[in-house]
């Protein structure tokens, strides 16, 4: 309840405009804007490892290309069974750039929990660390799902073009994948 003498705070102009229905901006678009404005700034620091926006963007683009070659795109779901690492962040952004939804899975979860999460989400692919590949394959639901090693190093991802831009690709969907 407000009185006539008390004026409620006014949100800054950037917060006052309601977005149009159907115009959702993806996480990767915000990230790409940061890449464009400060490509050499530190985007990620985990332990002694530091990546600039440009370096993280290149890694994310490699992941996106790998996923697209597998047919992963809008309405697809990709499990992320990765420890907190540069690969996890690059994979998360790469999934978004491919147009898919990411399904985070705790690497410490028991195999039956991983199976349930992937099956319940209807995951089309699973990005995992090479050390977890055998566990990931055992945990896979009966429905076939591609298992991709996010930290596979000089594999097919190195041959991918270093860029996948989503600007100008249209509006993001506002419904949940079915």
mmCIF file of C-alpha atoms in Angstrom:
data_model
loop_
_atom_site.group_PDB
_atom_site.id
_atom_site.type_symbol
_atom_site.label_atom_id
_atom_site.label_comp_id
_atom_site.label_asym_id
_atom_site.label_seq_id
_atom_site.Cartn_x
_atom_site.Cartn_y
_atom_site.Cartn_z
ATOM 1 C CA UNK A 1 0.000 0.000 0.000
ATOM 2 C CA UNK A 2 1.392 3.397 -0.923
ATOM 3 C CA UNK A 3 0.327 6.800 0.291
ATOM 4 C CA UNK A 4 -0.034 9.933 -1.782
ATOM 5 C CA UNK A 5 3.227 11.291 -0.384
ATOM 6 C CA UNK A 6 5.384 8.233 -1.099
ATOM 7 C CA UNK A 7 6.422 7.596 -4.667
ATOM 8 C CA UNK A 8 7.278 3.973 -5.446
ATOM 9 C CA UNK A 9 10.722 3.463 -6.982
ATOM 10 C CA UNK A 10 10.812 3.525 -10.766
ATOM 11 C CA UNK A 11 12.757 0.865 -12.598
ATOM 12 C CA UNK A 12 15.447 2.053 -14.999
ATOM 13 C CA UNK A 13 14.249 2.488 -18.588
ATOM 14 C CA UNK A 14 15.839 -0.770 -19.735
ATOM 15 C CA UNK A 15 13.627 -2.680 -17.268
ATOM 16 C CA UNK A 16 10.366 -0.883 -18.035
ATOM 17 C CA UNK A 17 9.793 -2.244 -21.513
ATOM 18 C CA UNK A 18 8.061 -5.602 -21.650
ATOM 19 C CA UNK A 19 9.461 -7.894 -24.327
ATOM 20 C CA UNK A 20 7.137 -8.790 -27.159
ATOM 21 C CA UNK A 21 5.584 -12.229 -26.896
ATOM 22 C CA UNK A 22 7.730 -14.718 -28.754
ATOM 23 C CA UNK A 23 10.936 -12.664 -28.584
ATOM 24 C CA UNK A 24 13.191 -14.587 -26.240
ATOM 25 C CA UNK A 25 16.894 -13.858 -26.478
ATOM 26 C CA UNK A 26 19.095 -16.866 -25.919
ATOM 27 C CA UNK A 27 22.010 -17.009 -23.530
ATOM 28 C CA UNK A 28 24.369 -17.337 -26.471
ATOM 29 C CA UNK A 29 23.171 -14.002 -27.904
ATOM 30 C CA UNK A 30 24.163 -12.183 -24.702
ATOM 31 C CA UNK A 31 27.490 -13.997 -24.788
ATOM 32 C CA UNK A 32 28.082 -13.096 -28.445
ATOM 33 C CA UNK A 33 27.376 -9.440 -27.674
ATOM 34 C CA UNK A 34 30.114 -9.578 -25.016
ATOM 35 C CA UNK A 35 32.421 -11.285 -27.540
ATOM 36 C CA UNK A 36 31.822 -8.508 -30.042
ATOM 37 C CA UNK A 37 32.474 -5.714 -27.557
ATOM 38 C CA UNK A 38 35.387 -7.204 -25.561
ATOM 39 C CA UNK A 39 36.796 -10.275 -27.351
ATOM 40 C CA UNK A 40 40.102 -10.286 -25.472
ATOM 41 C CA UNK A 41 38.679 -9.751 -21.985
ATOM 42 C CA UNK A 42 38.727 -12.706 -19.595
ATOM 43 C CA UNK A 43 35.416 -14.538 -19.840
ATOM 44 C CA UNK A 44 36.241 -17.559 -17.718
ATOM 45 C CA UNK A 45 38.760 -18.311 -15.007
ATOM 46 C CA UNK A 46 38.823 -21.766 -13.451
ATOM 47 C CA UNK A 47 41.880 -22.480 -11.352
ATOM 48 C CA UNK A 48 44.916 -21.510 -13.409
ATOM 49 C CA UNK A 49 43.007 -21.695 -16.701
ATOM 50 C CA UNK A 50 41.850 -18.401 -18.207
ATOM 51 C CA UNK A 51 39.899 -18.033 -21.436
ATOM 52 C CA UNK A 52 39.013 -14.840 -23.251
ATOM 53 C CA UNK A 53 35.565 -14.332 -24.727
ATOM 54 C CA UNK A 54 37.010 -15.077 -28.182
ATOM 55 C CA UNK A 55 38.630 -18.339 -27.011
ATOM 56 C CA UNK A 56 35.516 -19.526 -25.197
ATOM 57 C CA UNK A 57 33.413 -18.554 -28.218
ATOM 58 C CA UNK A 58 35.656 -20.616 -30.538
ATOM 59 C CA UNK A 59 35.310 -23.668 -28.271
ATOM 60 C CA UNK A 60 31.540 -23.221 -28.039
ATOM 61 C CA UNK A 61 31.331 -22.949 -31.825
ATOM 62 C CA UNK A 62 33.208 -26.235 -32.215
ATOM 63 C CA UNK A 63 30.690 -27.934 -29.922
ATOM 64 C CA UNK A 64 27.792 -26.388 -31.866
ATOM 65 C CA UNK A 65 29.188 -27.668 -35.175
ATOM 66 C CA UNK A 66 29.618 -31.188 -33.780
ATOM 67 C CA UNK A 67 26.044 -31.178 -32.521
ATOM 68 C CA UNK A 68 24.628 -29.844 -35.781
ATOM 69 C CA UNK A 69 26.445 -32.564 -37.740
ATOM 70 C CA UNK A 70 24.586 -35.068 -35.548
ATOM 71 C CA UNK A 71 21.277 -33.414 -36.383
ATOM 72 C CA UNK A 72 20.946 -31.642 -33.040
ATOM 73 C CA UNK A 73 19.054 -28.361 -33.304
ATOM 74 C CA UNK A 74 15.792 -26.732 -32.216
ATOM 75 C CA UNK A 75 13.528 -29.077 -30.235
ATOM 76 C CA UNK A 76 16.554 -31.246 -29.331
ATOM 77 C CA UNK A 77 17.785 -31.778 -25.796
ATOM 78 C CA UNK A 78 21.414 -32.384 -24.872
ATOM 79 C CA UNK A 79 22.525 -33.741 -21.513
ATOM 80 C CA UNK A 80 25.614 -32.163 -19.948
ATOM 81 C CA UNK A 81 27.344 -34.704 -17.704
ATOM 82 C CA UNK A 82 30.432 -32.628 -17.026
ATOM 83 C CA UNK A 83 32.322 -31.361 -13.994
ATOM 84 C CA UNK A 84 32.618 -27.608 -13.619
ATOM 85 C CA UNK A 85 35.297 -26.809 -16.187
ATOM 86 C CA UNK A 86 35.996 -24.803 -19.317
ATOM 87 C CA UNK A 87 34.572 -27.724 -21.314
ATOM 88 C CA UNK A 88 31.311 -27.507 -19.367
ATOM 89 C CA UNK A 89 30.862 -23.796 -20.129
ATOM 90 C CA UNK A 90 31.876 -24.218 -23.784
ATOM 91 C CA UNK A 91 29.473 -27.158 -24.079
ATOM 92 C CA UNK A 92 26.611 -25.238 -22.491
ATOM 93 C CA UNK A 93 27.106 -22.325 -24.888
ATOM 94 C CA UNK A 94 27.601 -24.711 -27.826
ATOM 95 C CA UNK A 95 24.293 -26.441 -27.110
ATOM 96 C CA UNK A 96 22.568 -23.041 -27.083
ATOM 97 C CA UNK A 97 24.282 -22.035 -30.334
ATOM 98 C CA UNK A 98 23.071 -25.260 -31.962
ATOM 99 C CA UNK A 99 19.548 -24.200 -30.995
ATOM 100 C CA UNK A 100 18.992 -27.049 -28.547
ATOM 101 C CA UNK A 101 18.115 -27.094 -24.857
ATOM 102 C CA UNK A 102 20.700 -28.262 -22.327
ATOM 103 C CA UNK A 103 19.917 -30.708 -19.535
ATOM 104 C CA UNK A 104 22.432 -30.365 -16.679
ATOM 105 C CA UNK A 105 23.287 -33.671 -14.991
ATOM 106 C CA UNK A 106 25.378 -33.862 -11.818
ATOM 107 C CA UNK A 107 28.527 -35.934 -12.505
ATOM 108 C CA UNK A 108 28.333 -37.189 -8.900
ATOM 109 C CA UNK A 109 24.836 -38.612 -9.420
ATOM 110 C CA UNK A 110 24.446 -42.400 -9.380
ATOM 111 C CA UNK A 111 23.984 -44.122 -12.749
ATOM 112 C CA UNK A 112 20.286 -44.842 -12.172
ATOM 113 C CA UNK A 113 19.657 -41.139 -11.480
ATOM 114 C CA UNK A 114 21.546 -40.144 -14.640
ATOM 115 C CA UNK A 115 19.481 -42.667 -16.617
ATOM 116 C CA UNK A 116 16.241 -41.290 -15.180
ATOM 117 C CA UNK A 117 17.161 -37.664 -15.924
ATOM 118 C CA UNK A 118 18.204 -38.392 -19.513
ATOM 119 C CA UNK A 119 15.169 -40.569 -20.168
ATOM 120 C CA UNK A 120 12.748 -38.129 -18.554
ATOM 121 C CA UNK A 121 14.217 -35.232 -20.551
ATOM 122 C CA UNK A 122 14.237 -37.209 -23.794
ATOM 123 C CA UNK A 123 17.898 -36.365 -24.385
ATOM 124 C CA UNK A 124 19.039 -36.709 -27.985
ATOM 125 C CA UNK A 125 22.731 -36.462 -27.085
ATOM 126 C CA UNK A 126 24.960 -36.431 -24.032
ATOM 127 C CA UNK A 127 28.121 -34.375 -23.689
ATOM 128 C CA UNK A 128 30.490 -35.868 -21.138
ATOM 129 C CA UNK A 129 34.167 -35.984 -20.174
ATOM 130 C CA UNK A 130 36.243 -38.756 -21.744
ATOM 131 C CA UNK A 131 36.909 -40.197 -18.280
ATOM 132 C CA UNK A 132 33.133 -40.644 -17.811
ATOM 133 C CA UNK A 133 32.291 -42.095 -21.235
ATOM 134 C CA UNK A 134 32.033 -45.720 -20.079
ATOM 135 C CA UNK A 135 29.819 -44.707 -17.138
ATOM 136 C CA UNK A 136 27.718 -42.516 -19.425
ATOM 137 C CA UNK A 137 27.145 -45.321 -21.913
ATOM 138 C CA UNK A 138 26.065 -47.670 -19.097
ATOM 139 C CA UNK A 139 23.702 -45.000 -17.777
ATOM 140 C CA UNK A 140 22.086 -44.358 -21.143
ATOM 141 C CA UNK A 141 18.355 -44.931 -21.344
ATOM 142 C CA UNK A 142 17.081 -47.609 -23.728
ATOM 143 C CA UNK A 143 16.318 -44.872 -26.280
ATOM 144 C CA UNK A 144 19.378 -44.309 -28.450
ATOM 145 C CA UNK A 145 21.310 -41.157 -27.660
ATOM 146 C CA UNK A 146 24.676 -39.971 -29.005
ATOM 147 C CA UNK A 147 27.486 -39.782 -26.436
ATOM 148 C CA UNK A 148 30.013 -37.062 -27.226
ATOM 149 C CA UNK A 149 33.286 -36.496 -25.387
ATOM 150 C CA UNK A 150 33.472 -32.759 -24.751
ATOM 151 C CA UNK A 151 37.166 -32.908 -23.876
ATOM 152 C CA UNK A 152 38.238 -35.163 -26.745
ATOM 153 C CA UNK A 153 40.867 -32.677 -27.847
ATOM 154 C CA UNK A 154 42.105 -32.899 -31.430
ATOM 155 C CA UNK A 155 39.171 -34.816 -32.808
ATOM 156 C CA UNK A 156 36.514 -33.802 -35.261
ATOM 157 C CA UNK A 157 35.851 -30.597 -33.347
ATOM 158 C CA UNK A 158 39.205 -29.150 -34.373
ATOM 159 C CA UNK A 159 38.189 -29.319 -38.033
ATOM 160 C CA UNK A 160 35.028 -27.302 -37.457
ATOM 161 C CA UNK A 161 34.882 -23.691 -38.549
ATOM 162 C CA UNK A 162 35.594 -21.448 -35.554
ATOM 163 C CA UNK A 163 32.380 -19.478 -35.839
ATOM 164 C CA UNK A 164 28.659 -20.054 -35.458
ATOM 165 C CA UNK A 165 26.747 -16.834 -35.140
ATOM 166 C CA UNK A 166 23.111 -16.776 -34.206
ATOM 167 C CA UNK A 167 22.462 -13.093 -34.838
ATOM 168 C CA UNK A 168 19.853 -12.562 -37.495
ATOM 169 C CA UNK A 169 18.643 -16.162 -37.287
ATOM 170 C CA UNK A 170 15.178 -15.111 -36.173
ATOM 171 C CA UNK A 171 13.380 -15.213 -32.873
ATOM 172 C CA UNK A 172 13.866 -17.981 -30.359
ATOM 173 C CA UNK A 173 10.959 -20.222 -29.595
ATOM 174 C CA UNK A 174 9.149 -19.516 -26.378
ATOM 175 C CA UNK A 175 7.634 -22.948 -25.863
ATOM 176 C CA UNK A 176 9.246 -25.916 -24.202
ATOM 177 C CA UNK A 177 10.567 -28.581 -26.577
ATOM 178 C CA UNK A 178 8.119 -31.471 -26.939
#
